[in-house]
């Protein structure tokens, strides 16, 4: 009996220390970043422009990057059928390699845009990329045209805070990093060769009859203002409607040079669990 009491007494004395150790271990366990819930998602869109209906396709997807702790976002659109013939098989591709920055938001490591037209000897390509060096606070700007690479340009990153591109900003919104955006503006500093600008996301109500007919009224509609160089547009307007899960359902890129308003409608959504919806 004496031995039993000694064992019980030892357990009573050691239990608080054990609980404290377990609590400390749990506290040190890093919380999963909300972006992980979107890794593996692949959204496909039917794209229309000019007088063509559903004669192009687009997609946006997110996966882990090759290096641990990185994420790769890809936005791509290509023309189909007669539209492909008239536009010389036009392909537009945007990629951003991202990581989680010190403030917990996704920040770009490298962002690039790639435009392709034509085939064979008539193939024409343009590629622009920005590589971010946060330690030295500078950005490497590169431009390639038809396989001819221009001299790299180093540009100072003249801000101490974070900067975003269109894709890192998009996934920060989707992951809820910036909080709710259904009733307030969100301002995201962004870098272009000319310096620091802003991407501004504003919840709105549609004004034109054509947009009202296209978007309907059940989803959250946002106006996104960004530099015209991003999508080769005459203006700065992009309209996107989000459902209650922050999944983009429809979008209009206004006044794309040579194409007019480009409209996209969600056709298929493959979730991170590879479940079609």
Short mmCIF file of N, CA and C in Angstrom, two decimals, residues 60-240:
data_model
loop_
_atom_site.label_atom_id
_atom_site.label_comp_id
_atom_site.label_asym_id
_atom_site.label_seq_id
_atom_site.Cartn_x
_atom_site.Cartn_y
_atom_site.Cartn_z
N UNK A 60 -6.89 29.10 -63.97
CA UNK A 60 -6.03 29.62 -62.92
C UNK A 60 -5.86 28.52 -61.88
N UNK A 61 -4.63 28.25 -61.52
CA UNK A 61 -4.36 27.13 -60.62
C UNK A 61 -3.24 27.47 -59.66
N UNK A 62 -3.23 26.76 -58.55
CA UNK A 62 -2.23 26.97 -57.51
C UNK A 62 -1.66 25.64 -57.07
N UNK A 63 -0.34 25.56 -57.00
CA UNK A 63 0.34 24.35 -56.54
C UNK A 63 1.54 24.75 -55.68
N UNK A 64 2.11 23.78 -54.98
CA UNK A 64 3.35 24.03 -54.28
C UNK A 64 4.47 24.24 -55.30
N UNK A 65 5.43 25.10 -54.96
CA UNK A 65 6.60 25.29 -55.80
C UNK A 65 7.59 24.17 -55.59
N UNK A 66 8.67 24.19 -56.37
CA UNK A 66 9.69 23.14 -56.26
C UNK A 66 10.41 23.21 -54.91
N UNK A 67 10.62 24.40 -54.39
CA UNK A 67 11.30 24.55 -53.11
C UNK A 67 10.29 24.54 -51.96
N UNK A 68 10.62 23.92 -50.84
CA UNK A 68 9.71 23.90 -49.69
C UNK A 68 9.32 25.32 -49.27
N UNK A 69 8.05 25.49 -48.94
CA UNK A 69 7.59 26.79 -48.49
C UNK A 69 7.24 27.76 -49.60
N UNK A 70 7.25 27.30 -50.85
CA UNK A 70 6.91 28.17 -51.97
C UNK A 70 5.63 27.68 -52.64
N UNK A 71 4.98 28.59 -53.36
CA UNK A 71 3.72 28.31 -54.05
C UNK A 71 3.80 28.89 -55.46
N UNK A 72 3.24 28.17 -56.43
CA UNK A 72 3.26 28.62 -57.82
C UNK A 72 1.83 28.81 -58.31
N UNK A 73 1.51 30.06 -58.69
CA UNK A 73 0.20 30.39 -59.26
C UNK A 73 0.36 30.63 -60.75
N UNK A 74 -0.55 30.06 -61.54
CA UNK A 74 -0.50 30.18 -63.00
C UNK A 74 -1.86 30.58 -63.53
N UNK A 75 -1.90 31.66 -64.29
CA UNK A 75 -3.10 32.12 -64.99
C UNK A 75 -2.81 32.02 -66.48
N UNK A 76 -3.68 31.32 -67.22
CA UNK A 76 -3.40 31.08 -68.63
C UNK A 76 -4.67 31.19 -69.44
N UNK A 77 -4.56 31.73 -70.65
CA UNK A 77 -5.69 31.82 -71.57
C UNK A 77 -5.19 31.57 -72.98
N UNK A 78 -6.01 30.84 -73.77
CA UNK A 78 -5.65 30.57 -75.17
C UNK A 78 -6.91 30.56 -76.03
N UNK A 79 -6.77 31.06 -77.25
CA UNK A 79 -7.90 31.10 -78.18
C UNK A 79 -8.11 29.74 -78.82
N UNK A 80 -9.37 29.51 -79.27
CA UNK A 80 -9.75 28.23 -79.87
C UNK A 80 -10.47 28.47 -81.20
N UNK A 81 -10.50 27.45 -82.05
CA UNK A 81 -11.29 27.49 -83.26
C UNK A 81 -10.96 28.66 -84.18
N UNK A 82 -12.01 29.28 -84.71
CA UNK A 82 -11.82 30.39 -85.64
C UNK A 82 -11.17 31.58 -84.96
N UNK A 83 -11.43 31.73 -83.67
CA UNK A 83 -10.79 32.81 -82.92
C UNK A 83 -9.29 32.59 -82.85
N UNK A 84 -8.86 31.34 -82.73
CA UNK A 84 -7.43 31.04 -82.72
C UNK A 84 -6.81 31.39 -84.06
N UNK A 85 -7.53 31.10 -85.13
CA UNK A 85 -7.03 31.41 -86.48
C UNK A 85 -6.89 32.93 -86.67
N UNK A 86 -7.90 33.67 -86.25
CA UNK A 86 -7.87 35.12 -86.42
C UNK A 86 -6.86 35.79 -85.50
N UNK A 87 -6.63 35.21 -84.33
CA UNK A 87 -5.70 35.81 -83.37
C UNK A 87 -4.31 35.17 -83.42
N UNK A 88 -4.09 34.32 -84.43
CA UNK A 88 -2.80 33.64 -84.61
C UNK A 88 -2.44 32.78 -83.39
N UNK A 89 -3.43 31.99 -82.97
CA UNK A 89 -3.22 31.06 -81.83
C UNK A 89 -2.65 31.78 -80.61
N UNK A 90 -3.30 32.83 -80.23
CA UNK A 90 -2.82 33.65 -79.13
C UNK A 90 -2.87 32.92 -77.80
N UNK A 91 -1.77 32.99 -77.06
CA UNK A 91 -1.69 32.41 -75.72
C UNK A 91 -1.12 33.46 -74.78
N UNK A 92 -1.79 33.65 -73.65
CA UNK A 92 -1.30 34.58 -72.63
C UNK A 92 -1.13 33.79 -71.33
N UNK A 93 0.05 33.91 -70.74
CA UNK A 93 0.34 33.15 -69.52
C UNK A 93 1.01 34.03 -68.48
N UNK A 94 0.53 33.95 -67.24
CA UNK A 94 1.08 34.72 -66.13
C UNK A 94 1.44 33.74 -65.02
N UNK A 95 2.63 33.89 -64.45
CA UNK A 95 3.07 33.00 -63.39
C UNK A 95 3.67 33.80 -62.24
N UNK A 96 3.40 33.35 -61.03
CA UNK A 96 4.02 33.97 -59.86
C UNK A 96 4.47 32.88 -58.90
N UNK A 97 5.75 32.90 -58.58
CA UNK A 97 6.29 32.04 -57.54
C UNK A 97 6.27 32.85 -56.25
N UNK A 98 5.66 32.29 -55.19
CA UNK A 98 5.42 33.06 -53.98
C UNK A 98 5.96 32.33 -52.76
N UNK A 99 6.10 33.10 -51.68
CA UNK A 99 6.42 32.55 -50.37
C UNK A 99 5.64 33.35 -49.33
N UNK A 100 5.60 32.83 -48.11
CA UNK A 100 4.94 33.55 -47.02
C UNK A 100 5.95 34.52 -46.42
N UNK A 101 5.62 35.81 -46.46
CA UNK A 101 6.51 36.85 -45.98
C UNK A 101 6.48 37.00 -44.47
N UNK A 102 7.30 37.89 -43.93
CA UNK A 102 7.37 38.11 -42.47
C UNK A 102 6.05 38.54 -41.85
N UNK A 103 5.20 39.21 -42.63
CA UNK A 103 3.91 39.66 -42.08
C UNK A 103 2.80 38.63 -42.23
N UNK A 104 3.14 37.45 -42.79
CA UNK A 104 2.14 36.39 -42.93
C UNK A 104 1.41 36.39 -44.25
N UNK A 105 1.64 37.38 -45.10
CA UNK A 105 1.00 37.41 -46.41
C UNK A 105 1.89 36.77 -47.46
N UNK A 106 1.29 36.35 -48.57
CA UNK A 106 2.05 35.80 -49.68
C UNK A 106 2.72 36.93 -50.44
N UNK A 107 4.01 36.80 -50.69
CA UNK A 107 4.71 37.82 -51.46
C UNK A 107 5.40 37.16 -52.65
N UNK A 108 5.49 37.88 -53.78
CA UNK A 108 6.08 37.29 -54.98
C UNK A 108 7.60 37.20 -54.88
N UNK A 109 8.13 36.06 -55.33
CA UNK A 109 9.57 35.91 -55.51
C UNK A 109 9.93 36.19 -56.96
N UNK A 110 9.06 35.73 -57.87
CA UNK A 110 9.26 36.00 -59.29
C UNK A 110 7.89 36.00 -59.97
N UNK A 111 7.65 37.07 -60.73
CA UNK A 111 6.40 37.18 -61.50
C UNK A 111 6.76 37.36 -62.96
N UNK A 112 6.06 36.64 -63.85
CA UNK A 112 6.35 36.76 -65.27
C UNK A 112 5.06 36.75 -66.09
N UNK A 113 5.10 37.41 -67.23
CA UNK A 113 4.01 37.36 -68.20
C UNK A 113 4.60 36.93 -69.54
N UNK A 114 3.87 36.06 -70.24
CA UNK A 114 4.38 35.46 -71.46
C UNK A 114 3.28 35.49 -72.51
N UNK A 115 3.54 36.12 -73.65
CA UNK A 115 2.56 36.24 -74.73
C UNK A 115 3.11 35.56 -75.97
N UNK A 116 2.28 34.70 -76.59
CA UNK A 116 2.71 33.96 -77.78
C UNK A 116 1.66 34.14 -78.88
N UNK A 117 2.13 34.40 -80.09
CA UNK A 117 1.26 34.47 -81.27
C UNK A 117 1.95 33.78 -82.44
N UNK A 118 1.17 33.07 -83.25
CA UNK A 118 1.71 32.46 -84.45
C UNK A 118 2.40 31.13 -84.20
N UNK A 119 2.76 30.47 -85.34
CA UNK A 119 3.43 29.18 -85.28
C UNK A 119 4.61 29.18 -86.25
N UNK A 120 5.55 28.27 -86.01
CA UNK A 120 6.69 28.10 -86.91
C UNK A 120 7.50 29.37 -87.06
N UNK A 121 7.79 29.74 -88.31
CA UNK A 121 8.60 30.93 -88.58
C UNK A 121 7.87 32.22 -88.22
N UNK A 122 6.54 32.14 -88.10
CA UNK A 122 5.75 33.33 -87.78
C UNK A 122 5.45 33.45 -86.28
N UNK A 123 6.06 32.60 -85.51
CA UNK A 123 5.86 32.63 -84.07
C UNK A 123 6.50 33.88 -83.46
N UNK A 124 5.73 34.58 -82.66
CA UNK A 124 6.21 35.79 -81.99
C UNK A 124 5.96 35.66 -80.50
N UNK A 125 6.99 35.97 -79.71
CA UNK A 125 6.89 35.82 -78.26
C UNK A 125 7.37 37.08 -77.54
N UNK A 126 6.73 37.35 -76.44
CA UNK A 126 7.17 38.42 -75.53
C UNK A 126 7.10 37.90 -74.11
N UNK A 127 8.14 38.15 -73.36
CA UNK A 127 8.13 37.73 -71.96
C UNK A 127 8.75 38.81 -71.10
N UNK A 128 8.09 39.11 -70.02
CA UNK A 128 8.57 40.09 -69.06
C UNK A 128 8.56 39.46 -67.68
N UNK A 129 9.61 39.68 -66.91
CA UNK A 129 9.65 39.08 -65.58
C UNK A 129 10.24 40.05 -64.56
N UNK A 130 9.80 39.88 -63.33
CA UNK A 130 10.29 40.64 -62.19
C UNK A 130 10.75 39.65 -61.13
N UNK A 131 12.00 39.74 -60.71
CA UNK A 131 12.54 38.88 -59.66
C UNK A 131 12.84 39.75 -58.44
N UNK A 132 12.26 39.39 -57.30
CA UNK A 132 12.31 40.24 -56.12
C UNK A 132 13.43 39.80 -55.16
N UNK A 133 14.25 40.75 -54.78
CA UNK A 133 15.32 40.54 -53.80
C UNK A 133 14.99 41.41 -52.59
N UNK A 134 14.37 40.79 -51.58
CA UNK A 134 13.88 41.57 -50.44
C UNK A 134 15.01 41.95 -49.48
N UNK A 135 16.07 41.18 -49.47
CA UNK A 135 17.19 41.49 -48.59
C UNK A 135 17.87 42.79 -49.03
N UNK A 136 18.13 42.91 -50.33
CA UNK A 136 18.79 44.10 -50.87
C UNK A 136 17.80 45.16 -51.35
N UNK A 137 16.49 44.85 -51.19
CA UNK A 137 15.42 45.80 -51.57
C UNK A 137 15.58 46.27 -53.00
N UNK A 138 15.64 45.30 -53.93
CA UNK A 138 15.70 45.63 -55.34
C UNK A 138 14.99 44.55 -56.16
N UNK A 139 14.68 44.92 -57.40
CA UNK A 139 13.95 44.03 -58.30
C UNK A 139 14.72 43.93 -59.61
N UNK A 140 14.88 42.71 -60.10
CA UNK A 140 15.53 42.51 -61.39
C UNK A 140 14.45 42.43 -62.47
N UNK A 141 14.52 43.38 -63.40
CA UNK A 141 13.54 43.45 -64.49
C UNK A 141 14.16 42.87 -65.75
N UNK A 142 13.47 41.89 -66.37
CA UNK A 142 13.98 41.25 -67.57
C UNK A 142 12.91 41.28 -68.66
N UNK A 143 13.36 41.45 -69.88
CA UNK A 143 12.44 41.45 -71.01
C UNK A 143 13.04 40.68 -72.16
N UNK A 144 12.25 39.77 -72.75
CA UNK A 144 12.69 38.95 -73.88
C UNK A 144 11.67 39.10 -74.99
N UNK A 145 12.16 39.35 -76.19
CA UNK A 145 11.28 39.45 -77.35
C UNK A 145 11.83 38.57 -78.46
N UNK A 146 11.03 37.57 -78.86
CA UNK A 146 11.43 36.65 -79.93
C UNK A 146 12.81 36.06 -79.67
N UNK A 147 13.00 35.55 -78.45
CA UNK A 147 14.25 34.89 -78.02
C UNK A 147 15.43 35.85 -77.87
N UNK A 148 15.23 37.12 -78.10
CA UNK A 148 16.30 38.10 -77.90
C UNK A 148 16.14 38.76 -76.53
N UNK A 149 17.08 38.48 -75.67
CA UNK A 149 17.02 38.98 -74.32
C UNK A 149 17.69 40.34 -74.21
N UNK A 150 16.96 41.28 -73.63
CA UNK A 150 17.52 42.60 -73.39
C UNK A 150 18.32 42.59 -72.10
N UNK A 151 19.14 43.59 -71.91
CA UNK A 151 19.96 43.68 -70.72
C UNK A 151 19.08 43.82 -69.49
N UNK A 152 19.40 43.02 -68.44
CA UNK A 152 18.64 43.11 -67.20
C UNK A 152 18.78 44.49 -66.57
N UNK A 153 17.72 44.90 -65.91
CA UNK A 153 17.71 46.19 -65.23
C UNK A 153 17.41 45.97 -63.76
N UNK A 154 18.23 46.51 -62.87
CA UNK A 154 17.99 46.45 -61.44
C UNK A 154 17.31 47.74 -61.00
N UNK A 155 16.18 47.59 -60.34
CA UNK A 155 15.40 48.74 -59.91
C UNK A 155 15.24 48.67 -58.39
N UNK A 156 15.44 49.79 -57.72
CA UNK A 156 15.30 49.83 -56.26
C UNK A 156 13.85 49.60 -55.86
N UNK A 157 13.66 48.81 -54.83
CA UNK A 157 12.33 48.58 -54.26
C UNK A 157 12.13 49.62 -53.18
N UNK A 158 11.52 50.73 -53.57
CA UNK A 158 11.47 51.90 -52.70
C UNK A 158 10.29 51.86 -51.73
N UNK A 159 10.24 50.81 -50.95
CA UNK A 159 9.25 50.71 -49.88
C UNK A 159 9.74 49.69 -48.89
N UNK A 160 9.43 49.91 -47.62
CA UNK A 160 9.83 48.97 -46.58
C UNK A 160 8.78 47.89 -46.37
N UNK A 161 7.58 48.17 -46.85
CA UNK A 161 6.49 47.22 -46.66
C UNK A 161 6.44 46.18 -47.77
N UNK A 162 5.44 45.30 -47.72
CA UNK A 162 5.30 44.25 -48.73
C UNK A 162 4.79 44.82 -50.05
N UNK A 163 5.04 44.10 -51.14
CA UNK A 163 4.48 44.42 -52.45
C UNK A 163 3.88 43.14 -53.03
N UNK A 164 2.92 43.31 -53.92
CA UNK A 164 2.21 42.17 -54.50
C UNK A 164 2.05 42.37 -56.00
N UNK A 165 1.90 41.28 -56.72
CA UNK A 165 1.50 41.34 -58.12
C UNK A 165 0.04 40.89 -58.20
N UNK A 166 -0.51 40.79 -59.40
CA UNK A 166 -1.92 40.47 -59.53
C UNK A 166 -2.25 39.08 -58.98
N UNK A 167 -1.34 38.11 -59.12
CA UNK A 167 -1.63 36.75 -58.67
C UNK A 167 -1.42 36.57 -57.16
N UNK A 168 -0.34 37.11 -56.62
CA UNK A 168 -0.15 37.01 -55.17
C UNK A 168 -1.24 37.79 -54.45
N UNK A 169 -1.64 38.94 -55.00
CA UNK A 169 -2.73 39.70 -54.42
C UNK A 169 -4.04 38.92 -54.45
N UNK A 170 -4.29 38.26 -55.59
CA UNK A 170 -5.51 37.46 -55.76
C UNK A 170 -5.59 36.35 -54.73
N UNK A 171 -4.50 35.63 -54.53
CA UNK A 171 -4.55 34.51 -53.59
C UNK A 171 -4.52 34.97 -52.13
N UNK A 172 -3.95 36.13 -51.85
CA UNK A 172 -4.08 36.69 -50.50
C UNK A 172 -5.54 37.01 -50.20
N UNK A 173 -6.24 37.55 -51.19
CA UNK A 173 -7.67 37.81 -51.02
C UNK A 173 -8.42 36.51 -50.81
N UNK A 174 -8.17 35.53 -51.67
CA UNK A 174 -8.87 34.25 -51.60
C UNK A 174 -8.65 33.56 -50.26
N UNK A 175 -7.43 33.65 -49.73
CA UNK A 175 -7.09 32.96 -48.49
C UNK A 175 -7.54 33.73 -47.25
N UNK A 176 -8.07 34.95 -47.44
CA UNK A 176 -8.53 35.74 -46.31
C UNK A 176 -7.43 36.44 -45.54
N UNK A 177 -6.24 36.55 -46.15
CA UNK A 177 -5.12 37.19 -45.47
C UNK A 177 -5.42 38.66 -45.18
N UNK A 178 -6.14 39.32 -46.09
CA UNK A 178 -6.46 40.73 -45.91
C UNK A 178 -7.80 40.93 -45.21
N UNK A 179 -8.39 39.84 -44.73
CA UNK A 179 -9.68 39.95 -44.07
C UNK A 179 -10.82 40.01 -45.08
N UNK A 180 -11.98 40.42 -44.60
CA UNK A 180 -13.15 40.51 -45.47
C UNK A 180 -13.00 41.68 -46.44
N UNK A 181 -13.47 41.46 -47.68
CA UNK A 181 -13.42 42.56 -48.65
C UNK A 181 -14.80 42.77 -49.29
N UNK A 182 -15.85 42.30 -48.61
CA UNK A 182 -17.19 42.45 -49.16
C UNK A 182 -17.82 43.80 -48.85
N UNK A 183 -17.20 44.58 -47.96
CA UNK A 183 -17.79 45.86 -47.61
C UNK A 183 -16.75 46.97 -47.46
N UNK A 184 -15.54 46.74 -48.00
CA UNK A 184 -14.50 47.77 -47.88
C UNK A 184 -13.48 47.63 -49.00
N UNK A 185 -12.76 48.70 -49.26
CA UNK A 185 -11.69 48.68 -50.24
C UNK A 185 -10.46 47.98 -49.67
N UNK A 186 -9.74 47.31 -50.54
CA UNK A 186 -8.45 46.72 -50.18
C UNK A 186 -7.39 47.33 -51.09
N UNK A 187 -6.36 47.90 -50.50
CA UNK A 187 -5.26 48.51 -51.25
C UNK A 187 -4.02 47.64 -51.12
N UNK A 188 -3.47 47.23 -52.26
CA UNK A 188 -2.29 46.37 -52.27
C UNK A 188 -1.16 47.05 -53.03
N UNK A 189 -0.08 47.42 -52.35
CA UNK A 189 1.06 48.01 -53.06
C UNK A 189 1.61 47.01 -54.08
N UNK A 190 1.94 47.49 -55.25
CA UNK A 190 2.46 46.63 -56.30
C UNK A 190 3.61 47.32 -57.02
N UNK A 191 4.50 46.53 -57.58
CA UNK A 191 5.70 47.09 -58.22
C UNK A 191 5.60 46.97 -59.73
N UNK A 192 5.85 48.10 -60.39
CA UNK A 192 6.06 48.10 -61.84
C UNK A 192 7.38 48.80 -62.09
N UNK A 193 7.84 48.73 -63.33
CA UNK A 193 9.16 49.29 -63.62
C UNK A 193 9.25 50.77 -63.27
N UNK A 194 8.11 51.45 -63.34
CA UNK A 194 8.10 52.88 -63.04
C UNK A 194 8.10 53.17 -61.54
N UNK A 195 7.87 52.13 -60.73
CA UNK A 195 7.86 52.35 -59.29
C UNK A 195 6.69 51.67 -58.61
N UNK A 196 6.39 52.11 -57.40
CA UNK A 196 5.32 51.52 -56.59
C UNK A 196 3.97 52.14 -56.95
N UNK A 197 3.01 51.28 -57.23
CA UNK A 197 1.64 51.72 -57.47
C UNK A 197 0.72 50.94 -56.53
N UNK A 198 -0.56 50.89 -56.85
CA UNK A 198 -1.50 50.15 -56.01
C UNK A 198 -2.48 49.36 -56.87
N UNK A 199 -2.80 48.17 -56.40
CA UNK A 199 -3.97 47.44 -56.89
C UNK A 199 -5.08 47.72 -55.90
N UNK A 200 -6.21 48.19 -56.39
CA UNK A 200 -7.33 48.57 -55.51
C UNK A 200 -8.53 47.69 -55.82
N UNK A 201 -9.04 47.02 -54.79
CA UNK A 201 -10.20 46.15 -54.93
C UNK A 201 -11.37 46.78 -54.19
N UNK A 202 -12.49 47.01 -54.92
CA UNK A 202 -13.64 47.70 -54.34
C UNK A 202 -14.92 46.94 -54.63
N UNK A 203 -15.70 46.58 -53.60
CA UNK A 203 -17.02 45.98 -53.85
C UNK A 203 -17.95 47.02 -54.47
N UNK A 204 -18.64 46.64 -55.55
CA UNK A 204 -19.48 47.60 -56.27
C UNK A 204 -20.80 46.97 -56.69
N UNK A 205 -21.65 47.80 -57.24
CA UNK A 205 -22.84 47.35 -57.94
C UNK A 205 -22.66 47.69 -59.42
N UNK A 206 -23.07 46.77 -60.29
CA UNK A 206 -22.88 47.00 -61.72
C UNK A 206 -23.72 48.20 -62.17
N UNK A 207 -23.19 48.91 -63.16
CA UNK A 207 -23.87 50.10 -63.67
C UNK A 207 -24.45 49.87 -65.07
N UNK A 208 -23.65 49.31 -65.97
CA UNK A 208 -24.13 49.13 -67.33
C UNK A 208 -25.08 47.94 -67.42
N UNK A 209 -26.01 48.00 -68.39
CA UNK A 209 -26.99 46.92 -68.56
C UNK A 209 -26.32 45.63 -68.98
N UNK A 210 -25.28 45.73 -69.81
CA UNK A 210 -24.61 44.52 -70.29
C UNK A 210 -23.89 43.81 -69.14
N UNK A 211 -23.23 44.58 -68.26
CA UNK A 211 -22.57 43.97 -67.12
C UNK A 211 -23.58 43.41 -66.12
N UNK A 212 -24.70 44.13 -65.98
CA UNK A 212 -25.74 43.68 -65.05
C UNK A 212 -26.32 42.35 -65.51
N UNK A 213 -26.52 42.20 -66.80
CA UNK A 213 -27.04 40.96 -67.36
C UNK A 213 -26.02 39.84 -67.22
N UNK A 214 -24.75 40.16 -67.39
CA UNK A 214 -23.69 39.15 -67.35
C UNK A 214 -23.46 38.64 -65.93
N UNK A 215 -23.40 39.54 -64.96
CA UNK A 215 -23.06 39.15 -63.60
C UNK A 215 -24.25 38.71 -62.76
N UNK A 216 -25.43 39.23 -63.04
CA UNK A 216 -26.55 38.93 -62.18
C UNK A 216 -26.40 39.65 -60.85
N UNK A 217 -26.97 39.10 -59.76
CA UNK A 217 -26.90 39.84 -58.51
C UNK A 217 -26.64 39.02 -57.27
N UNK A 218 -26.38 37.72 -57.41
CA UNK A 218 -26.26 36.88 -56.20
C UNK A 218 -24.84 36.84 -55.62
N UNK A 219 -23.82 37.09 -56.44
CA UNK A 219 -22.44 37.01 -55.96
C UNK A 219 -21.88 38.39 -55.65
N UNK A 220 -20.80 38.40 -54.89
CA UNK A 220 -20.11 39.64 -54.57
C UNK A 220 -19.34 40.11 -55.80
N UNK A 221 -19.63 41.32 -56.24
CA UNK A 221 -18.94 41.88 -57.41
C UNK A 221 -17.92 42.91 -56.97
N UNK A 222 -16.71 42.78 -57.49
CA UNK A 222 -15.64 43.72 -57.14
C UNK A 222 -15.02 44.32 -58.40
N UNK A 223 -14.69 45.59 -58.27
CA UNK A 223 -13.92 46.27 -59.31
C UNK A 223 -12.46 46.26 -58.88
N UNK A 224 -11.59 45.84 -59.79
CA UNK A 224 -10.16 45.81 -59.51
C UNK A 224 -9.48 46.81 -60.43
N UNK A 225 -8.78 47.77 -59.84
CA UNK A 225 -8.03 48.75 -60.61
C UNK A 225 -6.56 48.38 -60.59
N UNK A 226 -5.98 48.24 -61.78
CA UNK A 226 -4.57 47.88 -61.88
C UNK A 226 -3.97 48.51 -63.12
N UNK A 227 -2.65 48.53 -63.18
CA UNK A 227 -1.94 49.16 -64.27
C UNK A 227 -2.32 48.53 -65.61
N UNK A 228 -2.60 49.34 -66.65
CA UNK A 228 -3.00 48.81 -67.96
C UNK A 228 -1.98 47.85 -68.58
N UNK A 229 -0.72 47.92 -68.16
CA UNK A 229 0.30 47.05 -68.75
C UNK A 229 0.12 45.59 -68.35
N UNK A 230 -0.63 45.33 -67.28
CA UNK A 230 -0.78 43.96 -66.79
C UNK A 230 -1.45 43.08 -67.84
N UNK A 231 -2.58 43.54 -68.38
CA UNK A 231 -3.32 42.76 -69.37
C UNK A 231 -3.40 43.46 -70.72
N UNK A 232 -2.52 44.42 -70.97
CA UNK A 232 -2.51 45.16 -72.24
C UNK A 232 -3.89 45.76 -72.53
N UNK A 233 -4.38 46.56 -71.60
CA UNK A 233 -5.68 47.19 -71.74
C UNK A 233 -5.55 48.69 -71.95
N UNK A 234 -6.64 49.28 -72.44
CA UNK A 234 -6.66 50.74 -72.61
C UNK A 234 -6.96 51.44 -71.29
N UNK A 235 -7.68 50.76 -70.42
CA UNK A 235 -8.02 51.34 -69.12
C UNK A 235 -7.47 50.50 -67.99
N UNK A 236 -8.07 50.66 -66.80
CA UNK A 236 -7.56 49.98 -65.60
C UNK A 236 -8.56 49.05 -64.95
N UNK A 237 -9.72 48.85 -65.59
CA UNK A 237 -10.81 48.14 -64.93
C UNK A 237 -10.81 46.64 -65.18
N UNK A 238 -11.02 45.91 -64.10
CA UNK A 238 -11.26 44.46 -64.13
C UNK A 238 -12.40 44.21 -63.17
N UNK A 239 -13.43 43.49 -63.59
CA UNK A 239 -14.57 43.16 -62.74
C UNK A 239 -14.56 41.66 -62.46
N UNK A 240 -14.73 41.30 -61.19
CA UNK A 240 -14.75 39.89 -60.79
C UNK A 240 -15.89 39.67 -59.79
#
